[in-house]
GROMACS .gro file of C-alpha atoms in nm:
model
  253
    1UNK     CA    1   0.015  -1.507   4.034
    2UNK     CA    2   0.226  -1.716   3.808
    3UNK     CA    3   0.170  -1.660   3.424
    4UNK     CA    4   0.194  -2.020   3.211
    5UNK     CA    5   0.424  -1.965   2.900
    6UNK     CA    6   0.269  -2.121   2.552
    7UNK     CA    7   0.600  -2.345   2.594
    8UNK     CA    8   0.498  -2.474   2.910
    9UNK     CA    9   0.162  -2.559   2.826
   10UNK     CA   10   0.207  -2.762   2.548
   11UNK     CA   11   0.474  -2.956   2.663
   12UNK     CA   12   0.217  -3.084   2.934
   13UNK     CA   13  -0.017  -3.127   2.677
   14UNK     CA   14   0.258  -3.319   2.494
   15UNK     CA   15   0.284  -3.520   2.849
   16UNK     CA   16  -0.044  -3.597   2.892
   17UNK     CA   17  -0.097  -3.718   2.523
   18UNK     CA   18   0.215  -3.924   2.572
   19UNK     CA   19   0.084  -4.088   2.871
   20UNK     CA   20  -0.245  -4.211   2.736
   21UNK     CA   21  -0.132  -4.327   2.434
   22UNK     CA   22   0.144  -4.562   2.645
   23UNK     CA   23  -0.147  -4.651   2.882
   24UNK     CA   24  -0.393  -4.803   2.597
   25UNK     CA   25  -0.098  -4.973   2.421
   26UNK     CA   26  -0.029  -5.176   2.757
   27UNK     CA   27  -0.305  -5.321   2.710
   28UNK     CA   28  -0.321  -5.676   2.545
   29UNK     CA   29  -0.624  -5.683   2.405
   30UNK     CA   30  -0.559  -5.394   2.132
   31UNK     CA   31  -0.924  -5.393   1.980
   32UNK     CA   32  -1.065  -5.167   1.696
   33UNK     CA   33  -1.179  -4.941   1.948
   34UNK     CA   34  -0.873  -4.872   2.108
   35UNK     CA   35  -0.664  -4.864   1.780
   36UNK     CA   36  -0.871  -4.594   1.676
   37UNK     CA   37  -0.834  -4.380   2.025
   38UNK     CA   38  -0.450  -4.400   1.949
   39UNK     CA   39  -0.428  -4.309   1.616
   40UNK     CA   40  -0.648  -3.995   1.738
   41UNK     CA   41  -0.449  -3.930   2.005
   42UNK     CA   42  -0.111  -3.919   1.797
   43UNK     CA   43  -0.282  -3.728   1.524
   44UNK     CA   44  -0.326  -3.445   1.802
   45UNK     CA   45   0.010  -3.480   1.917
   46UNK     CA   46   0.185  -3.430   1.581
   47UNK     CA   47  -0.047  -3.105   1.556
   48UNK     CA   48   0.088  -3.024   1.848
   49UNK     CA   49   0.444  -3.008   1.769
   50UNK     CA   50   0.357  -2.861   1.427
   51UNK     CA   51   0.199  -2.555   1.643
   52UNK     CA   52   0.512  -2.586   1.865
   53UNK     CA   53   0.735  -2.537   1.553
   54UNK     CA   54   0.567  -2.228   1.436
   55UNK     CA   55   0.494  -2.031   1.761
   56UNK     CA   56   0.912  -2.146   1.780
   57UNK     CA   57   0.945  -1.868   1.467
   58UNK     CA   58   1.042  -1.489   1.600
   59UNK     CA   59   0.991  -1.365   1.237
   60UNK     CA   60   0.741  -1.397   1.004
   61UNK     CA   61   0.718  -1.296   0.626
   62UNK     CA   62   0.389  -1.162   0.559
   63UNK     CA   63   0.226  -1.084   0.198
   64UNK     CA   64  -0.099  -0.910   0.153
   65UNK     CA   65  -0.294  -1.044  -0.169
   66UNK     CA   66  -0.553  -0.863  -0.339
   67UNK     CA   67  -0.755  -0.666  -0.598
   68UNK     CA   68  -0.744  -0.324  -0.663
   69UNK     CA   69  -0.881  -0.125  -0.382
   70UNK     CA   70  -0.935  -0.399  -0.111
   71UNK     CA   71  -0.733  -0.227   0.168
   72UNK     CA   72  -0.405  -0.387   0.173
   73UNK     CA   73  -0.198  -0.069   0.269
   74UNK     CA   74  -0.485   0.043   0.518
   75UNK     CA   75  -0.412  -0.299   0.710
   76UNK     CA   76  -0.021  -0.255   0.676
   77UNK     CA   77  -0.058   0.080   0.848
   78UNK     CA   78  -0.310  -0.035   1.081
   79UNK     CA   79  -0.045  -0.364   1.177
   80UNK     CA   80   0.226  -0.155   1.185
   81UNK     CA   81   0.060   0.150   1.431
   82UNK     CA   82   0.142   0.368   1.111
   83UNK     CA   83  -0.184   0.551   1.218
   84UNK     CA   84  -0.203   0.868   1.376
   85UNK     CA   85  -0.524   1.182   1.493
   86UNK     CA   86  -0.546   1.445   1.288
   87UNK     CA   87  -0.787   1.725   1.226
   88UNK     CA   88  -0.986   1.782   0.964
   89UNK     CA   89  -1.293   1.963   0.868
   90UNK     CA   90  -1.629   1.807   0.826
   91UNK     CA   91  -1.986   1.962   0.768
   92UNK     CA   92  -2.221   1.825   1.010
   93UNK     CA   93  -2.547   1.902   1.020
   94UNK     CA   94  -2.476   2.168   0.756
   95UNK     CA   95  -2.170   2.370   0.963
   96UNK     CA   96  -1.826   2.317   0.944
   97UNK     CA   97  -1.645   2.195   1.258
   98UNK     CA   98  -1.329   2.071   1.300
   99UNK     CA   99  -1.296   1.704   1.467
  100UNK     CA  100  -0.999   1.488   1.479
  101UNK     CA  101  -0.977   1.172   1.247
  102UNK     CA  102  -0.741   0.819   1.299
  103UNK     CA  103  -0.601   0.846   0.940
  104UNK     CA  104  -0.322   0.582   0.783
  105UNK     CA  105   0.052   0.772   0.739
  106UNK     CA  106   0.072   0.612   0.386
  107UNK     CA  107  -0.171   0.724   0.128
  108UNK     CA  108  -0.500   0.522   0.096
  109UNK     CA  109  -0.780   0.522  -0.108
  110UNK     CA  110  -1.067   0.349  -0.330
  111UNK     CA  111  -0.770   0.178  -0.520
  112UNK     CA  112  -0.470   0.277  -0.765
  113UNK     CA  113  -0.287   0.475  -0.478
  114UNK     CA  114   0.061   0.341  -0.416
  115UNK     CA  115   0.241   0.366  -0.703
  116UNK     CA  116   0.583   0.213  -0.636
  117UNK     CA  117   0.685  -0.031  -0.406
  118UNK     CA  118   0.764   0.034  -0.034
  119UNK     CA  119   0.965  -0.086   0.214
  120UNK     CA  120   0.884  -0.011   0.611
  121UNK     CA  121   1.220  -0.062   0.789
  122UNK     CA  122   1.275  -0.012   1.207
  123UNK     CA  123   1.544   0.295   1.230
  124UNK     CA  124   1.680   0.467   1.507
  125UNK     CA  125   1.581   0.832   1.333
  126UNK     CA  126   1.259   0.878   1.099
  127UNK     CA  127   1.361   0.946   0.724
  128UNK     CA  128   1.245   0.850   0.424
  129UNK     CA  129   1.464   0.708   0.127
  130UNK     CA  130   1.374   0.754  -0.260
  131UNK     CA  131   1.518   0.523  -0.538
  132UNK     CA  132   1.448   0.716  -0.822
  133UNK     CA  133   1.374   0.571  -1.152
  134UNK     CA  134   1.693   0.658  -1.439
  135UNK     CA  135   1.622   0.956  -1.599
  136UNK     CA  136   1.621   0.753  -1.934
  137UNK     CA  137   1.303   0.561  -1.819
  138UNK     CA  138   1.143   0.856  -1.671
  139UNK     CA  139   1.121   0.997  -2.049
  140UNK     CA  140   1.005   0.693  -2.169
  141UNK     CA  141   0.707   0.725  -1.935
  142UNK     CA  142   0.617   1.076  -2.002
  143UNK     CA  143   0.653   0.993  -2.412
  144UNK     CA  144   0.414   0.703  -2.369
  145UNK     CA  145   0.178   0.917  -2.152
  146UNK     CA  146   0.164   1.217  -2.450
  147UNK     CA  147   0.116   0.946  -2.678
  148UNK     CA  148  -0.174   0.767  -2.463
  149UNK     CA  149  -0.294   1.157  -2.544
  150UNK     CA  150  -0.292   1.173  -2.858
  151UNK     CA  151  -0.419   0.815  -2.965
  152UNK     CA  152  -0.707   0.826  -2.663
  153UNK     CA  153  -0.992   0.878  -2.944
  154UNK     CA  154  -0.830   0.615  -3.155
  155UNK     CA  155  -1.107   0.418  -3.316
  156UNK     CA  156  -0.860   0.127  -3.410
  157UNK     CA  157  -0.758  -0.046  -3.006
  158UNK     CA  158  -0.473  -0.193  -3.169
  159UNK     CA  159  -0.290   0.122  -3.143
  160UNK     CA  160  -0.478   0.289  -2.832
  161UNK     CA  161  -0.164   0.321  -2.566
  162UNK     CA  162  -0.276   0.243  -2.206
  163UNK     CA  163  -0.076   0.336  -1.901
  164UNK     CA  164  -0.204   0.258  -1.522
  165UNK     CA  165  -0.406   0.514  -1.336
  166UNK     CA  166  -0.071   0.551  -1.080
  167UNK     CA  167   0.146   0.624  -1.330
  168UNK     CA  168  -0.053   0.885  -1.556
  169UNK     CA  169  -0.093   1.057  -1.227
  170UNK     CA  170   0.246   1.089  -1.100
  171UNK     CA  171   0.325   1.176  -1.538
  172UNK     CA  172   0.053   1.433  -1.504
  173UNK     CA  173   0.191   1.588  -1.144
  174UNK     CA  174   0.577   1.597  -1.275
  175UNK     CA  175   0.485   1.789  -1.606
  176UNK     CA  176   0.216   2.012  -1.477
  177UNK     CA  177  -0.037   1.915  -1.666
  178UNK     CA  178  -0.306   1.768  -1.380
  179UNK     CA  179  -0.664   1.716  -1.429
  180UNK     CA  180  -0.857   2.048  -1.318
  181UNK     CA  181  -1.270   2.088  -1.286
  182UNK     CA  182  -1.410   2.426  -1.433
  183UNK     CA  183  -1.727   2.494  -1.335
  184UNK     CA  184  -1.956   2.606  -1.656
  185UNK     CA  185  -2.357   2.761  -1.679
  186UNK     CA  186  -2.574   2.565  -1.900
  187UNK     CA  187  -2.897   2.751  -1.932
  188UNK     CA  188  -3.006   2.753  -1.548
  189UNK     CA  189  -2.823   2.473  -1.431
  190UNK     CA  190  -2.452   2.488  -1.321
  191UNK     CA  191  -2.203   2.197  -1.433
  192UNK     CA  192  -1.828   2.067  -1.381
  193UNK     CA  193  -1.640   1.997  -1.664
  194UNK     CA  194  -1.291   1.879  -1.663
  195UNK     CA  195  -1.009   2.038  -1.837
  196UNK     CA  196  -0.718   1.834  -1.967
  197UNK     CA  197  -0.392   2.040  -2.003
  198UNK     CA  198  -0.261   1.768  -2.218
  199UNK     CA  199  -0.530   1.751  -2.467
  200UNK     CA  200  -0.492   2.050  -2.515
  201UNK     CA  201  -0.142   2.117  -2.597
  202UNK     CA  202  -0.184   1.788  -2.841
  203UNK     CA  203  -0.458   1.953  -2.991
  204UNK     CA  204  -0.260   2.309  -3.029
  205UNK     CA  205   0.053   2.186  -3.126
  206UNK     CA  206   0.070   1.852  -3.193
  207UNK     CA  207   0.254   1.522  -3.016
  208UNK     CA  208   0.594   1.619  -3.066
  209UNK     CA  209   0.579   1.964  -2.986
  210UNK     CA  210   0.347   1.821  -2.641
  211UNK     CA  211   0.628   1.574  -2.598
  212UNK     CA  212   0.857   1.898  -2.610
  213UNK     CA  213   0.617   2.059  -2.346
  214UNK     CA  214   0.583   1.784  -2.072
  215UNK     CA  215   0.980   1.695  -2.060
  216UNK     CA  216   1.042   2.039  -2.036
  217UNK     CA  217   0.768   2.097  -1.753
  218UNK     CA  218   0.917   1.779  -1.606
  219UNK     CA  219   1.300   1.927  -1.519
  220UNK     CA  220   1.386   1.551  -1.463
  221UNK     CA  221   1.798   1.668  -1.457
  222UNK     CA  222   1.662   1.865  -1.150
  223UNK     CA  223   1.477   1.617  -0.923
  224UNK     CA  224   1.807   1.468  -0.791
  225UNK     CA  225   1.623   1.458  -0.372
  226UNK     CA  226   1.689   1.109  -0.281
  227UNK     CA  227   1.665   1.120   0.122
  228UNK     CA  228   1.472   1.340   0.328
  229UNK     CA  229   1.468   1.350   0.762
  230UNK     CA  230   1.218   1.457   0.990
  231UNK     CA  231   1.444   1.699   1.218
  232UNK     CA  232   1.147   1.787   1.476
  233UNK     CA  233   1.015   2.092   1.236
  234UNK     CA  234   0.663   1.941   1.312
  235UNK     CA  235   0.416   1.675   1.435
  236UNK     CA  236   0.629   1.372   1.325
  237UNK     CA  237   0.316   1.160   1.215
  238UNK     CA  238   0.192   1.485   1.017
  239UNK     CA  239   0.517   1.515   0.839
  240UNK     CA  240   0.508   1.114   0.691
  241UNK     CA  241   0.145   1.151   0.582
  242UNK     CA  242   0.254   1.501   0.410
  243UNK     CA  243   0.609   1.361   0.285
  244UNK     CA  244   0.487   1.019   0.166
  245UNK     CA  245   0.173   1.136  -0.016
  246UNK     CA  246   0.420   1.439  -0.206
  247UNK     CA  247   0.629   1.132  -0.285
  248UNK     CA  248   0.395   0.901  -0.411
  249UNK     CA  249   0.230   1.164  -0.613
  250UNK     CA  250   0.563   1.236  -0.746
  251UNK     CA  251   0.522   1.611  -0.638
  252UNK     CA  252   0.839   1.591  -0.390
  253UNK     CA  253   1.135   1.797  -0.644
   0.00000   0.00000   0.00000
């Protein structure tokens, strides 16, 4: 059975346009009617070669657009067969079983996940590469987070400091000072309130002395890892999804 290439096809289109347009401008009498049928005709044939031109391009440049949360990397991964099974643990019908899951390799989420840009490269070997920020800027970051800290009950906005929800994560992961739940009794009900390391130290000792604390906890001079290779220790798919998320939650030393 012999397979008709996109090439071949339109250039018979092409052909057949050609012809028809030749065969009404034979004719003599050129009347409103047929004027119109040729402009038609070579209004189809310059779409045509415009869809000739662009299935002509091997490579395409391709940007994804969108609001917070919308799914961009979940389509990249999905494009790009960055997808792989894995199992997890669900309760169903109120027992825990273990059933496998398609889950993306980079970390997704409801929004405010990937933190730093990425770049997907074909390779003969599977590694990922870090360019770190300078350790200059790092402490810039974590002084601006303690001081987001300290001026978050502000009353005056003017001087409230706001830093993204990507960034006061990774800040929060590098000096140890993460978000934790503790759950409390309140008469007969039971409740979850969060504790915030960070408040807490500005509250004990004051910004400087928390500025103190967090580079300190941070050991910037020591997070000098700037390559990493999957030698075959594990499931290759399971080692991205582990590797990326530790990077992108800045939790990789």
């Amino acid at each position: 059975m012999l397979t008709i290439t996109w090439q071949e096809e339109i250039a018979s289109l092409k052909q057949d346009l050609n012809k028809e347009i030749n065969k009404i401008s034979r004719n003599s009498d050129i009347n409103v009617r047929n004027y119109i049928c040729i402009n038609n005709l070579k209004s189809k044939l310059e779409r045509l070669n415009e869809i000739e031109k662009i299935l002509s391009i091997d490579k395409y440049q391709i940007a994804f657009i969108g609001t917070i949360g919308q799914g961009k990397t979940t389509a990249i991964c999905h494009i790009f067969n960055l997808i792989g099974d894995f199992n997890v643990y669900k309760t169903i019908a109120n027992k825990s079983r273990n059933v496998i899951e398609t889950k993306e390799l980079l970390s997704t989420g409801s929004g405010k996940t990937t933190i730093c840009e990425v770049i997907i490269k074909a390779a003969e070997k599977t590694y990922i590469e870090i360019e770190p920020y300078p350790v200059d800027e790092m402490e810039n970051l974590i002084f601006e987070f303690c001081e987001s800290i300290a001026n978050k009950d502000n009353p005056q906005p003017d001087r409230n400091i706001t830093i993204s929800k990507e960034i006061e994560r990774a800040i929060r992961n590098v000096t140890e000072m993460k978000l934790r739940s503790k759950t409390i009794n309140d008469g007969e009900r039971k409740k979850t309130e969060i504790i915030d390391p960070a408040k807490e130290h500005f509250q004990e000792l004051g910004l400087e002395e928390l500025k103190k604390v967090a580079l300190n906890n941070a050991k910037l001079e020591s997070r000098t890892t700037t390559n990493i290779e999957f030698h075959n220790q594990n499931n290759e798919q399971e080692w991205i999804k582990n590797s990326f998320a530790a990077i992108n939650n800045v939790e990789f030393q």
